[in-house]
Structure formats: C-alpha cells, structure tokens
Tab-separated table of C-alpha atoms in Angstrom:
chain	number	residue	atom	x	y	z
A	494	MET	CA	35.967	-1.720	-8.097
A	495	LEU	CA	32.915	-4.128	-8.475
A	496	ARG	CA	33.776	-7.456	-9.074
A	497	LYS	CA	31.938	-9.739	-11.808
A	498	PRO	CA	29.731	-10.922	-8.862
A	499	ALA	CA	28.671	-7.645	-8.091
A	500	TRP	CA	28.406	-6.418	-11.485
A	501	ALA	CA	26.430	-9.226	-12.247
A	502	ALA	CA	24.118	-8.094	-9.654
A	503	PHE	CA	23.976	-4.837	-10.175
A	504	VAL	CA	22.910	-5.355	-13.758
A	505	ILE	CA	19.872	-8.152	-12.939
A	506	GLY	CA	18.785	-5.757	-10.846
A	507	LEU	CA	18.601	-3.095	-13.335
A	508	LEU	CA	16.414	-5.331	-15.815
A	509	MET	CA	14.843	-6.658	-13.127
A	510	THR	CA	13.668	-2.932	-11.820
A	511	SER	CA	12.967	-1.596	-15.441
A	512	GLY	CA	10.955	-4.635	-16.283
A	513	CYS	CA	8.441	-3.577	-13.486
A	514	ARG	CA	6.885	-0.907	-15.865
A	515	PHE	CA	5.917	-3.313	-18.726
A	516	ALA	CA	5.467	-6.572	-17.032
A	517	ASP	CA	2.375	-5.905	-15.540
A	518	PRO	CA	0.409	-2.317	-16.930
A	519	GLU	CA	-2.426	-3.218	-13.797
A	520	SER	CA	0.149	-2.996	-11.183
A	521	THR	CA	2.571	-0.251	-12.292
A	522	THR	CA	-0.440	2.346	-12.720
A	523	THR	CA	2.205	6.029	-11.300
A	524	TRP	CA	1.884	9.004	-10.989
A	525	LEU	CA	4.679	9.505	-13.180
A	526	PHE	CA	3.305	7.465	-16.144
A	527	ASP	CA	-0.619	7.526	-15.716
A	528	PRO	CA	-1.450	10.129	-13.056
A	529	ALA	CA	-5.245	9.406	-12.798
A	530	THR	CA	-6.144	12.868	-10.803
A	531	PRO	CA	-5.914	16.339	-10.849
A	532	ILE	CA	-3.554	15.794	-7.946
A	533	ALA	CA	-1.397	13.192	-9.430
A	534	GLU	CA	-0.449	15.339	-12.600
A	535	GLU	CA	0.284	18.520	-10.424
A	536	VAL	CA	2.727	16.171	-8.737
A	537	ARG	CA	4.176	15.100	-11.823
A	538	GLN	CA	4.809	18.374	-12.928
A	539	ASN	CA	6.262	19.284	-9.658
A	540	PHE	CA	8.328	16.553	-9.979
A	541	TRP	CA	9.928	16.960	-13.571
A	542	TYR	CA	10.121	20.907	-12.705
A	543	THR	CA	11.907	20.385	-9.379
A	544	ALA	CA	14.136	17.337	-11.524
A	545	SER	CA	14.617	20.258	-13.932
A	546	LEU	CA	16.577	22.278	-11.293
A	547	ILE	CA	18.233	20.035	-9.549
A	548	ALA	CA	19.762	18.374	-12.439
A	549	PRO	CA	22.583	21.008	-13.274
A	550	PHE	CA	24.041	20.541	-10.054
A	551	LEU	CA	24.312	17.295	-9.899
A	552	ILE	CA	25.276	17.641	-13.615
A	553	LEU	CA	28.068	20.043	-13.259
A	554	ALA	CA	29.684	18.516	-9.372
A	555	GLU	CA	30.051	15.105	-11.780
A	556	ALA	CA	31.419	16.897	-14.606
A	557	LEU	CA	33.797	18.962	-12.332
A	558	LEU	CA	34.800	16.158	-9.924
A	559	LEU	CA	35.679	13.542	-13.237
A	560	TYR	CA	37.498	17.062	-14.586
A	561	ALA	CA	39.547	17.212	-10.965
A	562	ILE	CA	40.343	13.599	-11.201
A	563	PHE	CA	42.313	13.634	-13.977
A	564	ARG	CA	43.352	16.603	-14.947
A	565	PHE	CA	45.068	16.280	-11.098
A	566	ARG	CA	46.040	13.198	-10.548
A	567	ASN	CA	49.087	12.618	-9.788
A	568	ARG	CA	52.618	13.070	-11.352
A	569	ALA	CA	55.885	12.469	-10.757
A	570	GLY	CA	57.399	15.800	-10.138
A	571	ARG	CA	54.152	17.665	-9.832
A	572	LYS	CA	53.517	20.066	-6.740
A	573	PRO	CA	49.765	19.888	-4.600
A	574	ALA	CA	48.109	23.477	-5.156
A	575	ALA	CA	48.287	25.411	-2.306
A	576	PHE	CA	45.324	28.132	-2.663
A	577	HIS	CA	42.917	28.475	-0.424
A	578	GLU	CA	39.671	30.773	0.003
A	579	ASN	CA	37.950	32.255	-2.566
A	580	VAL	CA	34.804	34.539	-1.270
A	581	LYS	CA	33.226	35.508	-4.519
A	582	LEU	CA	33.076	31.926	-5.483
A	583	GLU	CA	31.858	30.951	-2.220
A	584	VAL	CA	29.011	33.711	-2.283
A	585	PHE	CA	27.813	32.916	-5.715
A	586	TRP	CA	27.391	28.603	-4.560
A	587	THR	CA	25.515	29.475	-1.620
A	588	LEU	CA	23.039	32.095	-3.112
A	589	VAL	CA	22.290	29.967	-6.455
A	590	PRO	CA	21.410	26.404	-4.478
A	591	ALA	CA	19.306	29.146	-1.548
A	592	ILE	CA	17.763	30.784	-4.601
A	593	THR	CA	16.770	27.470	-6.522
A	594	LEU	CA	15.759	26.065	-3.312
A	595	VAL	CA	13.332	28.218	-2.968
A	596	MET	CA	12.043	27.906	-5.925
A	597	ILE	CA	11.396	24.335	-5.162
A	598	ALA	CA	10.100	25.233	-2.224
A	599	VAL	CA	7.095	27.677	-3.331
A	600	PRO	CA	5.400	25.435	-5.586
A	601	SER	CA	5.463	22.489	-3.794
A	602	PHE	CA	3.952	24.064	-0.893
A	603	ARG	CA	0.947	25.113	-2.469
A	604	LEU	CA	1.100	21.455	-3.792
A	605	VAL	CA	1.003	19.822	-0.334
A	606	HIS	CA	-1.982	22.610	0.413
A	607	LYS	CA	-4.048	21.012	-2.101
A	608	ILE	CA	-3.383	18.098	-1.346
A	609	THR	CA	-4.121	18.028	1.968
A	610	HIS	CA	-7.298	20.768	2.118
A	611	VAL	CA	-10.779	19.437	0.805
A	612	PRO	CA	-12.451	22.108	-1.649
A	613	ALA	CA	-15.790	22.448	-0.303
A	614	ASP	CA	-17.350	21.260	-3.291
A	615	THR	CA	-17.047	17.556	-2.986
A	616	GLU	CA	-20.098	15.513	-4.105
A	617	LEU	CA	-19.424	12.493	-2.045
A	618	GLU	CA	-17.971	10.998	0.942
A	619	VAL	CA	-15.994	7.777	1.893
A	620	GLN	CA	-14.587	6.812	5.281
A	621	VAL	CA	-12.086	4.344	4.685
A	622	PHE	CA	-11.035	1.940	7.347
A	623	GLY	CA	-7.910	-0.506	8.430
A	624	HIS	CA	-7.931	-3.484	9.278
A	625	GLN	CA	-5.741	-6.109	9.823
A	626	PHE	CA	-5.313	-7.374	6.824
A	627	PHE	CA	-7.848	-5.398	4.526
A	628	TRP	CA	-10.025	-2.296	4.100
A	629	ARG	CA	-13.172	-1.290	4.757
A	630	TYR	CA	-15.822	1.403	2.974
A	631	GLU	CA	-18.430	3.052	3.936
A	632	TYR	CA	-20.732	5.412	2.293
A	633	PRO	CA	-22.714	7.070	5.218
A	634	GLU	CA	-24.974	8.862	1.586
A	635	TYR	CA	-26.117	5.750	0.418
A	636	GLY	CA	-25.434	3.702	3.719
A	637	ILE	CA	-23.633	1.094	2.074
A	638	THR	CA	-20.161	-0.631	3.781
A	639	LEU	CA	-17.795	-2.400	1.862
A	640	SER	CA	-14.895	-4.860	3.019
A	641	ASP	CA	-12.265	-6.812	2.001
A	642	GLU	CA	-13.675	-5.512	-1.417
A	643	PRO	CA	-12.517	-2.900	-4.724
A	644	LEU	CA	-13.682	0.593	-3.486
A	645	VAL	CA	-15.858	1.975	-5.983
A	646	LEU	CA	-16.178	5.524	-6.928
A	647	PRO	CA	-17.594	8.151	-9.156
A	648	ALA	CA	-15.503	8.971	-12.350
A	649	ASN	CA	-14.883	12.087	-12.470
A	650	LYS	CA	-16.141	13.722	-9.443
A	651	LYS	CA	-14.848	15.211	-6.289
A	652	VAL	CA	-14.799	12.898	-3.728
A	653	ALA	CA	-13.622	13.241	0.274
A	654	LEU	CA	-12.003	10.499	1.888
A	655	THR	CA	-11.494	10.228	5.316
A	656	PHE	CA	-9.182	7.935	6.941
A	657	SER	CA	-9.288	5.866	9.924
A	658	SER	CA	-7.728	2.420	11.337
A	659	VAL	CA	-9.626	0.109	13.994
A	660	ASP	CA	-6.123	-1.952	14.883
A	661	VAL	CA	-2.339	-0.568	13.760
A	662	ILE	CA	-1.130	1.978	11.902
A	663	HIS	CA	-1.874	1.296	8.096
A	664	SER	CA	-1.367	3.579	4.841
A	665	TRP	CA	-3.679	3.905	1.512
A	666	TRP	CA	-1.642	4.265	-1.285
A	667	VAL	CA	-2.715	3.779	-4.204
A	668	PRO	CA	0.058	5.743	-6.529
A	669	ALA	CA	-1.710	7.003	-9.588
A	670	PHE	CA	-3.894	9.203	-7.391
A	671	GLY	CA	-0.359	10.483	-6.693
A	672	PHE	CA	-0.194	10.514	-2.736
A	673	LYS	CA	-0.555	8.382	0.374
A	674	GLN	CA	-2.331	8.710	3.522
A	675	ASP	CA	-1.847	7.250	6.946
A	676	ALA	CA	-4.725	5.576	8.505
A	677	ASN	CA	-4.450	6.054	12.077
A	678	PRO	CA	-6.306	4.516	14.788
A	679	GLY	CA	-8.367	7.228	16.680
A	680	ARG	CA	-7.401	9.530	14.544
A	681	VAL	CA	-9.007	10.683	10.931
A	682	ALA	CA	-7.500	12.606	8.277
A	683	THR	CA	-9.350	13.638	4.754
A	684	ARG	CA	-7.991	13.742	1.299
A	685	TRP	CA	-9.477	14.088	-1.171
A	686	VAL	CA	-9.932	12.532	-5.128
A	687	GLN	CA	-11.026	13.388	-8.476
A	688	VAL	CA	-10.310	9.663	-10.491
A	689	LYS	CA	-10.335	9.457	-14.121
A	690	PRO	CA	-12.835	6.245	-15.545
A	691	GLY	CA	-10.350	2.995	-14.933
A	692	TYR	CA	-9.405	0.261	-12.555
A	693	TYR	CA	-6.290	1.152	-10.085
A	694	LYS	CA	-4.157	-0.872	-8.076
A	695	GLY	CA	-2.677	0.260	-4.996
A	696	GLN	CA	-1.316	-1.524	-1.806
A	697	CYS	CA	-1.299	-0.884	2.267
A	698	ALA	CA	2.231	1.200	2.604
A	699	GLU	CA	3.075	0.751	6.184
A	700	LEU	CA	4.427	-2.536	7.456
A	701	CYS	CA	1.004	-3.263	9.184
A	702	GLY	CA	1.425	-6.819	10.323
A	703	ALA	CA	2.160	-10.862	9.332
A	704	LEU	CA	-0.094	-9.915	5.818
A	705	HIS	CA	0.708	-6.732	5.328
A	706	GLY	CA	2.093	-7.994	1.835
A	707	VAL	CA	-1.245	-9.294	0.474
A	708	MET	CA	-3.452	-5.842	1.992
A	709	TRP	CA	-4.058	-5.076	-1.614
A	710	ILE	CA	-6.128	-1.635	-2.279
A	711	GLU	CA	-8.709	-1.958	-5.638
A	712	VAL	CA	-9.813	0.659	-7.173
A	713	VAL	CA	-12.521	1.173	-9.361
A	714	ALA	CA	-14.056	4.595	-10.926
A	715	LEU	CA	-17.105	4.354	-12.998
A	716	PRO	CA	-19.062	6.864	-15.215
A	717	GLU	CA	-21.863	7.996	-13.144
A	718	GLU	CA	-24.915	6.153	-15.173
A	719	ALA	CA	-22.643	3.574	-14.329
A	720	PHE	CA	-21.590	4.346	-10.431
A	721	ARG	CA	-25.695	5.080	-9.932
A	722	GLU	CA	-26.729	1.783	-11.116
A	723	TRP	CA	-24.103	0.057	-8.745
A	724	VAL	CA	-25.174	1.725	-5.711
A	725	ARG	CA	-28.679	0.539	-7.010
A	726	ALA	CA	-26.998	-3.010	-7.329
A	727	ARG	CA	-25.919	-2.823	-3.747
A	728	LYS	CA	-29.291	-1.715	-2.109
A	729	ARG	CA	-30.431	-4.761	-3.723
A	730	GLY	CA	-27.949	-6.744	-1.912
A	731	GLU	CA	-26.473	-7.556	-4.908
A	732	ALA	CA	-22.476	-7.323	-5.174
A	733	PRO	CA	-21.326	-7.160	-8.780
A	734	SER	CA	-17.183	-8.919	-8.514
A	735	ILE	CA	-14.460	-6.888	-9.692
A	736	GLU	CA	-14.967	-8.768	-12.825
A	737	GLU	CA	-18.330	-6.944	-13.559
A	738	LEU	CA	-16.989	-3.653	-12.257
A	739	ARG	CA	-14.600	-3.458	-14.468
A	740	ALA	CA	-17.018	-4.607	-17.107
A	741	MET	CA	-19.254	-1.577	-16.092
A	742	LEU	CA	-16.305	0.728	-16.971
A	743	SER	CA	-17.805	1.069	-20.495
A	744	GLY	CA	-21.210	1.582	-19.398
A	745	PRO	CA	-24.124	0.427	-16.938
A	746	GLN	CA	-24.085	-4.015	-17.204
A	747	VAL	CA	-25.801	-4.752	-13.752
A	748	ALA	CA	-29.416	-5.875	-14.745
A	749	LYS	CA	-31.421	-2.406	-13.947
A	750	GLN	CA	-34.367	-2.961	-11.349
A	751	GLU	CA	-36.112	-0.602	-9.635
A	752	ASP	CA	-35.256	0.322	-6.188
C-alpha cells in the first residue's frame, strides 16, 4: 500500500510526464505524435498494430487476477482448491501467444529491414560524425561542412546518412524520424531519411561524457528551392542562422547571388 508521500510523488511524476507533450512542441516531435518520415509513420503503424495484439493478453490477465483475488479470497471454513493440470487449456494458452508473436515478428522484421537498408535511389549523401560534444555534417557532393550547426536537408528527398565517431560512442536520435543510430569510432553505419518540410529537434542518446546533456541535434528540412539557395549561400561563405533557416521554410529568404 502506497503511503501519502509515495502517492504524491506518483501523481506529480504523472503530471510532469503528461505535461511534456504540451509544454514545448518543438522538443516533443516524436514518431508517435508527429512522424516526419515514411519510416516514422510505419513505426507508428507497427506500434499500434503490436499494441492491439498485445493489449487483450494484458487486459485478460489482469481481469482474471482481480477475479481470482476477490472470488477466491480466504474465508472461514473455505478449503483451498486441490485441482491441477488442464492439458487443453495449457495447449490453448501456449499456441495463441505463439501465433500472436509470429504475427508481430513478421511485419517487425520487414520494418527493421526497411530502416537498415538504404534505397538505391537516394539523391544526396550526408556524412554524420559525432564529437565530444557536437555533431559535424559533411556534404561530399557540395563540399560543405557544418560543425555544431543544424543539419539542413532537402525536404521530401531521399537522403543517405552515414554515421561514425571520432572519439567515443554517440547516438544520433531525432525521435520524429523513427530511428536511432549509434555513431561508433572506426565503424560506419548507414541509414536514410525522407523528411517532411519542418524543424526537428533531437539529442545524443548515448551517455558520451560530461556534456552529453547539451549535445542537441537540430534539423531543418527545406523545400527544394530553399535548399538550393542554402547550398549557394554556404558556397559563398555565408552561414544562415537557425532563425533564418526556419524562415526559409516558407521559401528562399537568403539574398540570391550568382555563384
């Protein structure tokens, strides 16, 4: 039985957790509420599909537990049940969960394969490097390098991301994209995204040192023309601020100049 301080802590924790959904929309863009990529949308669909298959087992088990607690509670003169073993029942509650697990596993493995295999028709490659305590992004096609700056992507285009690290293990995680990828020193991992136009936030998800807590990730997915204008601006040596990048979401805002 929980005492009053325990109940108070539970209620406060519940309110704080639920409040996170509404306190700062920019920090709560997740695959569950605001999926930003086709992968994230499929992750959400898989989550609800899996939850719908698992929920009946939880509800049934808890209902039977409550029934047994109250129906067979100790009473004066009552003798304990002496029966045991029911082969038909045991076969039933073994086969049904096994079939359910297969129904969950098949689409889950397909989804994992889709997440981890980069399509052949990606239109851009961005190399992602983890540092203590910032991210560096390199665009080999354009000769652009961003250090401790927001990642800028062309919206609705398939982009291949390669991940590595120069020091310790980091983990690149933007919840709205539907996946999390470790960046390991000496190894290269690949993923891909196709992001809706918008601004997204994430954070390093691997405890990587003293300043791990401030190793944020910002991503701006610009419409095609705005992205081209951003590329031209970077080649001119300009570095649009995050405010200017977000303003470009509605179209090119950087002064156009010839390369």
